[in-house]
PDB file of C-alpha atoms and ligand atoms in Angstrom:
ATOM      1  CA  MET A  20     -27.731   3.952 -10.127  1.00 39.00           C
ATOM      2  CA  ASN A  21     -26.054   2.098  -7.087  1.00 43.00           C
ATOM      3  CA  THR A  22     -22.696   3.769  -8.269  1.00 42.00           C
ATOM      4  CA  PRO A  23     -20.533   4.143  -5.288  1.00 41.00           C
ATOM      5  CA  GLN A  24     -19.702   7.379  -3.664  1.00 40.00           C
ATOM      6  CA  GLN A  25     -16.159   9.074  -3.932  1.00 39.00           C
ATOM      7  CA  THR A  26     -16.300  10.646  -0.513  1.00 39.00           C
ATOM      8  CA  SER A  27     -18.184   9.831   2.504  1.00 40.00           C
ATOM      9  CA  ALA A  28     -19.997  12.802   2.660  1.00 38.00           C
ATOM     10  CA  ALA A  29     -22.924  11.357   0.969  1.00 39.00           C
ATOM     11  CA  PRO A  30     -23.215   7.743   1.470  1.00 39.00           C
ATOM     12  CA  ARG A  31     -25.957   5.513  -0.138  1.00 42.00           C
ATOM     13  CA  ARG A  32     -28.882   4.758   2.201  1.00 46.00           C
ATOM     14  CA  GLY A  33     -30.156   1.764   3.783  1.00 59.00           C
ATOM     15  CA  ASP A  34     -27.801  -1.630   3.923  1.00 65.00           C
ATOM     16  CA  GLY A  35     -25.524  -0.185   1.452  1.00 67.00           C
ATOM     17  CA  GLN A  36     -24.948   2.585   3.725  1.00 77.00           C
ATOM     18  CA  SER A  37     -24.464   0.681   6.820  1.00 88.00           C
ATOM     19  CA  VAL A  38     -21.939  -1.354   4.982  1.00 91.00           C
ATOM     20  CA  ALA A  39     -19.853   1.705   4.054  1.00 91.00           C
ATOM     21  CA  VAL A  40     -19.797   2.948   7.618  1.00 91.00           C
ATOM     22  CA  VAL A  41     -19.287  -0.440   9.278  1.00 93.00           C
ATOM     23  CA  TYR A  42     -16.403  -1.180   6.949  1.00 91.00           C
ATOM     24  CA  GLY A  43     -14.751   2.268   7.335  1.00 89.00           C
ATOM     25  CA  ARG A  44     -14.904   2.242  11.016  1.00 90.00           C
ATOM     26  CA  LEU A  45     -13.286  -1.577  11.384  1.00 91.00           C
ATOM     27  CA  ARG A  46     -10.905  -1.137   8.791  1.00 86.00           C
ATOM     28  CA  ARG A  47      -9.539   2.266  10.592  1.00 83.00           C
ATOM     29  CA  ASP A  48      -9.769   0.631  13.945  1.00 85.00           C
ATOM     30  CA  ILE A  49      -7.869  -2.252  12.719  1.00 84.00           C
ATOM     31  CA  LEU A  50      -5.147   0.155  10.841  1.00 76.00           C
ATOM     32  CA  ASN A  51      -4.474   2.186  14.011  1.00 72.00           C
ATOM     33  CA  GLY A  52      -4.351  -0.861  16.485  1.00 75.00           C
ATOM     34  CA  THR A  53      -7.304  -0.138  18.289  1.00 82.00           C
ATOM     35  CA  LEU A  54      -8.086  -3.732  17.411  1.00 87.00           C
ATOM     36  CA  ALA A  55      -5.180  -5.557  17.952  1.00 83.00           C
ATOM     37  CA  PRO A  56      -3.633  -8.170  15.858  1.00 84.00           C
ATOM     38  CA  GLY A  57      -5.348 -11.432  16.800  1.00 87.00           C
ATOM     39  CA  THR A  58      -8.660  -9.818  18.372  1.00 91.00           C
ATOM     40  CA  GLU A  59     -11.559 -11.875  18.123  1.00 92.00           C
ATOM     41  CA  LEU A  60     -14.498 -10.651  15.763  1.00 92.00           C
ATOM     42  CA  ALA A  61     -17.704 -11.994  17.836  1.00 90.00           C
ATOM     43  CA  GLN A  62     -20.119 -11.127  15.466  1.00 89.00           C
ATOM     44  CA  ALA A  63     -23.298 -10.996  17.860  1.00 88.00           C
ATOM     45  CA  ARG A  64     -21.544  -8.530  20.002  1.00 89.00           C
ATOM     46  CA  LEU A  65     -19.868  -6.223  17.279  1.00 89.00           C
ATOM     47  CA  ALA A  66     -23.421  -5.818  15.420  1.00 90.00           C
ATOM     48  CA  GLN A  67     -25.030  -5.001  18.892  1.00 90.00           C
ATOM     49  CA  GLU A  68     -21.853  -2.391  19.527  1.00 89.00           C
ATOM     50  CA  LEU A  69     -22.167  -0.645  15.965  1.00 88.00           C
ATOM     51  CA  GLY A  70     -25.722  -0.470  15.745  1.00 89.00           C
ATOM     52  CA  VAL A  71     -26.252  -2.773  12.919  1.00 90.00           C
ATOM     53  CA  SER A  72     -27.805  -6.018  11.519  1.00 89.00           C
ATOM     54  CA  ARG A  73     -25.779  -8.956  10.676  1.00 88.00           C
ATOM     55  CA  THR A  74     -26.420  -8.672   7.264  1.00 89.00           C
ATOM     56  CA  PRO A  75     -24.131  -5.686   6.604  1.00 91.00           C
ATOM     57  CA  LEU A  76     -21.878  -6.494   9.039  1.00 92.00           C
ATOM     58  CA  ARG A  77     -21.146 -10.088   7.292  1.00 92.00           C
ATOM     59  CA  GLU A  78     -20.163  -8.185   3.843  1.00 92.00           C
ATOM     60  CA  ALA A  79     -18.139  -5.670   5.818  1.00 93.00           C
ATOM     61  CA  LEU A  80     -16.323  -8.729   7.353  1.00 93.00           C
ATOM     62  CA  ARG A  81     -16.059 -10.062   3.998  1.00 91.00           C
ATOM     63  CA  MET A  82     -14.262  -6.588   2.480  1.00 89.00           C
ATOM     64  CA  LEU A  83     -11.854  -6.700   5.508  1.00 89.00           C
ATOM     65  CA  SER A  84     -11.044 -10.040   4.645  1.00 88.00           C
ATOM     66  CA  ARG A  85     -10.236  -9.497   1.145  1.00 82.00           C
ATOM     67  CA  ASP A  86      -8.280  -6.243   2.273  1.00 77.00           C
ATOM     68  CA  GLY A  87      -6.215  -9.429   4.252  1.00 79.00           C
ATOM     69  CA  LEU A  88      -7.033  -7.556   7.676  1.00 84.00           C
ATOM     70  CA  VAL A  89      -9.517 -10.156   8.771  1.00 91.00           C
ATOM     71  CA  GLU A  90      -8.847 -14.002   8.650  1.00 89.00           C
ATOM     72  CA  GLY A  91     -10.726 -17.203   9.908  1.00 88.00           C
ATOM     73  CA  GLU A  92     -13.790 -18.808   9.211  1.00 81.00           C
ATOM     74  CA  PRO A  93     -16.532 -16.361   7.584  1.00 70.00           C
ATOM     75  CA  HIS A  94     -19.840 -18.312   9.251  1.00 73.00           C
ATOM     76  CA  ARG A  95     -17.909 -19.045  12.601  1.00 74.00           C
ATOM     77  CA  SER A  96     -14.716 -17.222  14.402  1.00 81.00           C
ATOM     78  CA  LEU A  97     -13.143 -14.257  12.584  1.00 91.00           C
ATOM     79  CA  ARG A  98     -10.058 -12.335  14.060  1.00 92.00           C
ATOM     80  CA  VAL A  99      -7.843  -9.424  13.244  1.00 91.00           C
ATOM     81  CA  THR A 100      -5.011 -10.673  11.068  1.00 87.00           C
ATOM     82  CA  GLY A 101      -1.616 -11.322  12.801  1.00 82.00           C
ATOM     83  CA  ILE A 102       1.475  -9.247  11.998  1.00 81.00           C
ATOM     84  CA  SER A 103       4.083 -11.793  10.644  1.00 87.00           C
ATOM     85  CA  PRO A 104       7.480 -10.324  10.380  1.00 92.00           C
ATOM     86  CA  ALA A 105       7.816 -13.270   7.471  1.00 93.00           C
ATOM     87  CA  GLU A 106       4.553 -12.419   5.858  1.00 90.00           C
ATOM     88  CA  MET A 107       5.976  -8.510   5.753  1.00 92.00           C
ATOM     89  CA  ASP A 108       9.467  -9.611   4.358  1.00 96.00           C
ATOM     90  CA  GLN A 109       7.303 -11.139   1.721  1.00 96.00           C
ATOM     91  CA  HIS A 110       5.064  -8.321   0.899  1.00 94.00           C
ATOM     92  CA  TRP A 111       7.977  -6.162   1.129  1.00 96.00           C
ATOM     93  CA  ALA A 112      10.425  -8.263  -1.222  1.00 97.00           C
ATOM     94  CA  LEU A 113       7.700  -8.486  -3.944  1.00 97.00           C
ATOM     95  CA  ARG A 114       6.978  -4.914  -4.279  1.00 97.00           C
ATOM     96  CA  VAL A 115      11.116  -4.256  -4.524  1.00 98.00           C
ATOM     97  CA  GLY A 116      11.009  -7.125  -7.103  1.00 98.00           C
ATOM     98  CA  LEU A 117       8.161  -6.022  -9.251  1.00 98.00           C
ATOM     99  CA  GLU A 118       9.044  -2.182  -9.275  1.00 98.00           C
ATOM    100  CA  THR A 119      12.375  -2.823 -10.098  1.00 98.00           C
ATOM    101  CA  ILE A 120      11.505  -4.719 -13.250  1.00 97.00           C
ATOM    102  CA  ALA A 121       8.754  -1.837 -14.060  1.00 98.00           C
ATOM    103  CA  ILE A 122      10.606   1.257 -13.136  1.00 98.00           C
ATOM    104  CA  ARG A 123      13.716   0.016 -15.257  1.00 97.00           C
ATOM    105  CA  VAL A 124      11.280  -0.716 -18.167  1.00 97.00           C
ATOM    106  CA  ALA A 125       9.471   2.609 -17.621  1.00 98.00           C
ATOM    107  CA  VAL A 126      12.215   5.048 -16.958  1.00 97.00           C
ATOM    108  CA  PRO A 127      13.095   5.681 -20.624  1.00 97.00           C
ATOM    109  CA  LEU A 128       9.563   5.657 -21.714  1.00 97.00           C
ATOM    110  CA  LEU A 129       8.048   8.199 -19.149  1.00 97.00           C
ATOM    111  CA  THR A 130       6.136  11.174 -20.932  1.00 97.00           C
ATOM    112  CA  LEU A 131       5.799  14.670 -20.254  1.00 97.00           C
ATOM    113  CA  GLN A 132       2.215  13.773 -19.079  1.00 97.00           C
ATOM    114  CA  ASP A 133       3.567  11.345 -16.828  1.00 97.00           C
ATOM    115  CA  PHE A 134       6.260  13.587 -15.060  1.00 98.00           C
ATOM    116  CA  ALA A 135       3.063  16.153 -14.835  1.00 98.00           C
ATOM    117  CA  ALA A 136       1.296  13.290 -12.833  1.00 98.00           C
ATOM    118  CA  LEU A 137       4.235  12.974 -10.638  1.00 98.00           C
ATOM    119  CA  GLU A 138       4.647  16.523  -9.819  1.00 98.00           C
ATOM    120  CA  GLY A 139       0.771  16.598  -8.829  1.00 98.00           C
ATOM    121  CA  ASP A 140       1.168  13.535  -6.687  1.00 97.00           C
ATOM    122  CA  LEU A 141       4.192  14.973  -4.844  1.00 95.00           C
ATOM    123  CA  ALA A 142       2.278  18.106  -4.125  1.00 96.00           C
ATOM    124  CA  GLN A 143      -0.733  16.538  -3.152  1.00 95.00           C
ATOM    125  CA  MET A 144       1.503  14.241  -0.704  1.00 92.00           C
ATOM    126  CA  ASP A 145       3.131  17.543   0.874  1.00 91.00           C
ATOM    127  CA  TYR A 146      -0.264  19.374   1.271  1.00 92.00           C
ATOM    128  CA  LEU A 147      -2.211  16.301   2.649  1.00 89.00           C
ATOM    129  CA  GLY A 148       0.683  15.337   4.825  1.00 85.00           C
ATOM    130  CA  GLU A 149       1.161  18.582   6.479  1.00 85.00           C
ATOM    131  CA  ARG A 150      -2.791  18.113   7.620  1.00 87.00           C
ATOM    132  CA  GLY A 151      -2.447  14.700   8.496  1.00 81.00           C
ATOM    133  CA  ASP A 152      -4.962  13.200   6.342  1.00 83.00           C
ATOM    134  CA  PHE A 153      -3.356   9.873   6.263  1.00 81.00           C
ATOM    135  CA  GLU A 154      -6.020   8.382   4.174  1.00 81.00           C
ATOM    136  CA  ALA A 155      -6.170  10.738   1.462  1.00 89.00           C
ATOM    137  CA  TRP A 156      -2.156  10.818   1.458  1.00 88.00           C
ATOM    138  CA  ASP A 157      -2.185   6.887   0.955  1.00 87.00           C
ATOM    139  CA  LEU A 158      -4.157   7.386  -2.179  1.00 92.00           C
ATOM    140  CA  ALA A 159      -1.847  10.049  -3.650  1.00 94.00           C
ATOM    141  CA  HIS A 160       1.034   7.721  -2.662  1.00 93.00           C
ATOM    142  CA  ARG A 161      -0.588   4.703  -4.402  1.00 94.00           C
ATOM    143  CA  ALA A 162      -0.921   7.112  -7.608  1.00 97.00           C
ATOM    144  CA  PHE A 163       2.789   8.331  -7.060  1.00 97.00           C
ATOM    145  CA  HIS A 164       4.262   4.575  -7.239  1.00 97.00           C
ATOM    146  CA  GLN A 165       1.587   4.100 -10.180  1.00 98.00           C
ATOM    147  CA  HIS A 166       2.429   6.804 -12.279  1.00 98.00           C
ATOM    148  CA  LEU A 167       6.273   6.056 -12.015  1.00 98.00           C
ATOM    149  CA  VAL A 168       5.926   2.726 -13.722  1.00 98.00           C
ATOM    150  CA  MET A 169       3.049   3.582 -16.234  1.00 97.00           C
ATOM    151  CA  PRO A 170       4.833   2.637 -19.418  1.00 97.00           C
ATOM    152  CA  ALA A 171       5.317  -0.903 -18.056  1.00 97.00           C
ATOM    153  CA  GLY A 172       1.826  -1.857 -18.898  1.00 97.00           C
ATOM    154  CA  ASP A 173      -1.835  -2.257 -17.159  1.00 97.00           C
ATOM    155  CA  GLU A 174      -1.361  -5.616 -15.539  1.00 97.00           C
ATOM    156  CA  ILE A 175       1.685  -4.344 -13.699  1.00 97.00           C
ATOM    157  CA  VAL A 176       0.283  -1.137 -12.932  1.00 97.00           C
ATOM    158  CA  ARG A 177      -2.782  -2.427 -11.663  1.00 96.00           C
ATOM    159  CA  THR A 178      -0.942  -5.309  -9.528  1.00 96.00           C
ATOM    160  CA  ILE A 179       1.254  -2.487  -8.126  1.00 96.00           C
ATOM    161  CA  GLY A 180      -1.822  -0.745  -6.783  1.00 94.00           C
ATOM    162  CA  GLU A 181      -3.416  -4.125  -5.215  1.00 90.00           C
ATOM    163  CA  MET A 182      -0.046  -4.904  -3.313  1.00 91.00           C
ATOM    164  CA  ILE A 183       0.153  -1.153  -2.417  1.00 90.00           C
ATOM    165  CA  ASP A 184      -3.381  -1.517  -0.710  1.00 84.00           C
ATOM    166  CA  ARG A 185      -2.463  -4.686   1.047  1.00 82.00           C
ATOM    167  CA  GLY A 186       0.290  -2.988   2.644  1.00 85.00           C
ATOM    168  CA  ALA A 187      -1.999   0.009   4.352  1.00 80.00           C
ATOM    169  CA  ARG A 188      -1.519  -1.461   7.508  1.00 78.00           C
ATOM    170  CA  TYR A 189       1.794  -1.558   7.485  1.00 82.00           C
ATOM    171  CA  ARG A 190       2.495   1.754   6.258  1.00 78.00           C
ATOM    172  CA  ARG A 191      -0.113   2.846   9.223  1.00 74.00           C
ATOM    173  CA  MET A 192       2.165   0.929  11.664  1.00 73.00           C
ATOM    174  CA  TRP A 193       5.054   2.828  10.441  1.00 72.00           C
ATOM    175  CA  THR A 194       3.755   6.174  11.066  1.00 69.00           C
ATOM    176  CA  TYR A 195       2.807   5.334  14.614  1.00 62.00           C
ATOM    177  CA  VAL A 196       6.571   4.232  15.007  1.00 64.00           C
ATOM    178  CA  ARG A 197       7.335   7.402  13.651  1.00 62.00           C
ATOM    179  CA  HIS A 198       4.839   9.555  15.874  1.00 54.00           C
ATOM    180  CA  GLY A 199       2.678  10.167  12.831  1.00 56.00           C
ATOM    181  CA  ALA A 200       5.223  11.438  10.789  1.00 51.00           C
ATOM    182  CA  THR A 201       4.460  10.923   7.292  1.00 60.00           C
ATOM    183  CA  SER A 202       5.305  13.364   4.589  1.00 54.00           C
ATOM    184  CA  PRO A 203       8.593  15.311   5.411  1.00 65.00           C
ATOM    185  CA  LEU A 204      10.223  11.664   6.021  1.00 68.00           C
ATOM    186  CA  VAL A 205       9.309  10.157   2.657  1.00 82.00           C
ATOM    187  CA  ALA A 206       9.030  13.206   0.656  1.00 86.00           C
ATOM    188  CA  GLY A 207      12.956  13.828  -0.150  1.00 89.00           C
ATOM    189  CA  LYS A 208      12.889   9.903  -1.454  1.00 92.00           C
ATOM    190  CA  HIS A 209      10.077  10.277  -3.402  1.00 94.00           C
ATOM    191  CA  ARG A 210      11.376  13.213  -4.921  1.00 95.00           C
ATOM    192  CA  SER A 211      14.962  11.723  -5.448  1.00 96.00           C
ATOM    193  CA  ILE A 212      13.197   8.835  -7.164  1.00 98.00           C
ATOM    194  CA  VAL A 213      11.592  11.178 -10.006  1.00 98.00           C
ATOM    195  CA  GLU A 214      15.101  13.353 -10.466  1.00 98.00           C
ATOM    196  CA  ALA A 215      16.455  10.178 -11.148  1.00 98.00           C
ATOM    197  CA  CYS A 216      13.543   9.291 -13.764  1.00 98.00           C
ATOM    198  CA  THR A 217      13.823  12.871 -15.159  1.00 97.00           C
ATOM    199  CA  ALA A 218      17.587  12.342 -15.926  1.00 97.00           C
ATOM    200  CA  ARG A 219      16.679   8.935 -17.437  1.00 97.00           C
ATOM    201  CA  ASP A 220      18.864   7.223 -15.065  1.00 97.00           C
ATOM    202  CA  ALA A 221      17.073   3.667 -14.700  1.00 97.00           C
ATOM    203  CA  ASP A 222      19.515   2.315 -12.387  1.00 96.00           C
ATOM    204  CA  ALA A 223      19.680   5.400 -10.070  1.00 97.00           C
ATOM    205  CA  ALA A 224      15.690   5.121  -9.946  1.00 98.00           C
ATOM    206  CA  ALA A 225      15.323   1.475  -9.622  1.00 98.00           C
ATOM    207  CA  THR A 226      18.101   1.829  -6.476  1.00 97.00           C
ATOM    208  CA  ALA A 227      16.491   5.127  -5.021  1.00 97.00           C
ATOM    209  CA  ASN A 228      12.674   3.391  -5.288  1.00 97.00           C
ATOM    210  CA  ALA A 229      13.878   0.143  -3.361  1.00 97.00           C
ATOM    211  CA  ASP A 230      15.955   1.934  -0.706  1.00 96.00           C
ATOM    212  CA  HIS A 231      12.580   4.027  -0.022  1.00 94.00           C
ATOM    213  CA  ILE A 232      10.537   0.812   0.228  1.00 94.00           C
ATOM    214  CA  ALA A 233      13.347  -0.782   2.245  1.00 94.00           C
ATOM    215  CA  GLY A 234      13.708   2.114   4.488  1.00 90.00           C
ATOM    216  CA  VAL A 235      10.209   2.167   5.661  1.00 88.00           C
ATOM    217  CA  ALA A 236      10.395  -1.926   6.071  1.00 91.00           C
ATOM    218  CA  TYR A 237      13.631  -2.190   7.838  1.00 92.00           C
ATOM    219  CA  GLU A 238      12.338   0.638  10.686  1.00 87.00           C
ATOM    220  CA  LEU A 239       8.991  -1.504  10.988  1.00 86.00           C
ATOM    221  CA  LEU A 240      10.448  -5.036  10.830  1.00 90.00           C
ATOM    222  CA  GLU A 241      13.058  -3.759  13.848  1.00 87.00           C
ATOM    223  CA  ALA A 242      10.268  -2.373  15.892  1.00 81.00           C
ATOM    224  CA  VAL A 243       8.186  -5.443  15.488  1.00 82.00           C
ATOM    225  CA  ASP A 244      10.617  -8.115  15.674  1.00 87.00           C
ATOM    226  CA  PRO A 245      14.456  -6.975  16.264  1.00 90.00           C
ATOM    227  CA  ALA A 246      15.556 -10.543  15.821  1.00 94.00           C
ATOM    228  CA  PHE A 247      13.955 -11.118  12.413  1.00 94.00           C
ATOM    229  CA  ARG A 248      16.194 -11.159   9.367  1.00 95.00           C
ATOM    230  CA  PRO A 249      14.292 -10.116   5.736  1.00 96.00           C
ATOM    231  CA  VAL A 250      16.589 -11.966   3.794  1.00 97.00           C
ATOM    232  CA  LEU A 251      13.629 -11.837   0.922  1.00 98.00           C
ATOM    233  CA  LEU A 252      13.960  -8.299   1.385  1.00 98.00           C
ATOM    234  CA  ALA A 253      17.704  -8.087   1.575  1.00 97.00           C
ATOM    235  CA  THR A 254      17.782  -9.753  -1.679  1.00 98.00           C
ATOM    236  CA  ALA A 255      15.558  -7.905  -3.747  1.00 98.00           C
ATOM    237  CA  VAL A 256      17.174  -4.580  -2.515  1.00 97.00           C
ATOM    238  CA  ALA A 257      20.641  -6.193  -3.688  1.00 97.00           C
ATOM    239  CA  ILE A 258      18.921  -7.125  -6.896  1.00 96.00           C
ATOM    240  CA  ALA A 259      17.416  -3.718  -7.466  1.00 96.00           C
ATOM    241  CA  GLN A 260      21.089  -2.245  -6.668  1.00 96.00           C
ATOM    242  CA  THR A 261      22.885  -3.778  -9.375  1.00 94.00           C
ATOM    243  CA  PRO A 262      23.407  -1.886 -12.436  1.00 92.00           C
ATOM    244  CA  VAL A 263      22.236  -3.473 -15.575  1.00 88.00           C
ATOM    245  CA  SER A 264      24.014  -3.276 -18.635  1.00 69.00           C
ATOM    246  CA  SER A 265      22.757  -1.044 -21.757  1.00 59.00           C
ATOM    247  CA  GLU A 266      23.635  -4.149 -23.832  1.00 52.00           C
ATOM    248  CA  SER A 267      20.912  -6.160 -21.882  1.00 48.00           C
ATOM    249  CA  PRO A 268      17.736  -6.972 -23.974  1.00 49.00           C
ATOM    250  CA  ARG A 269      15.367  -4.298 -24.062  1.00 52.00           C
ATOM    251  CA  ALA A 270      11.627  -4.478 -23.336  1.00 50.00           C
ATOM    252  CA  ASP A 271      11.153  -3.854 -27.160  1.00 55.00           C
ATOM    253  CA  THR A 272      13.652  -6.351 -28.387  1.00 49.00           C
ATOM    254  CA  PRO A 273      12.022  -9.565 -27.002  1.00 48.00           C
ATOM    255  CA  ALA A 274      14.242 -11.920 -29.740  1.00 48.00           C
ATOM    256  CA  ASN A 275      16.072 -13.525 -27.099  1.00 47.00           C
ATOM    257  CA  VAL A 276      13.405 -14.052 -24.593  1.00 46.00           C
TER     258      VAL A 276
HETATM  259 ZN1   ZN B  24       6.422   5.736  -1.454  1.00 73.55          ZN
END
């Protein structure tokens, strides 16, 4: 009955509709910088500006807080979460670390079905990138990074999806730093990851994936704080670039774990 709608074309009526509309609008404003980091979100004023009651506004703010876009006391003062280079460093180091483990395990096990899904994601990203539809591109991009590691297991695939969701703001900022050019710049990187997977070269796939993530990260950190040194990310990338001997214990031989 209350099944969430897949598109914004036919939202639910009543408060549910208001929550979706308010959440979508505030999320967009935070991601594109209209609501700058640190901006105070006074609920009475926001409710008036958006023409909604406090109940759907509170729910929308709770969802934004879950996304990491809003911080503070729910019933008191809330503000747009600040951008911290240290948090960005941690975020990307975690992504490189987890995806490196997952991709090394997944590369020998990817199926024809997984490769077909990856090709579909690449084609979708090309199409949506050309149209400048960032939100839909972001969903195809999330699916791509999940399809790369499908054989690594549901928990890992789910966690990578959540991490990518939390990084939406950083990716959006990056497209602004890059003057809106999303697809052409990363399409070549994504293609080279798939080529390494197709060649069943786990070291090359891990390296290409880490270089892709770190490339975006370094560029954005440079724009946010040129003096900051992302030590965690540099360490994660160095680990990703280190070849793993084929003599190493494999996922299917846990005797040494
Ligand atoms: Zn990517």
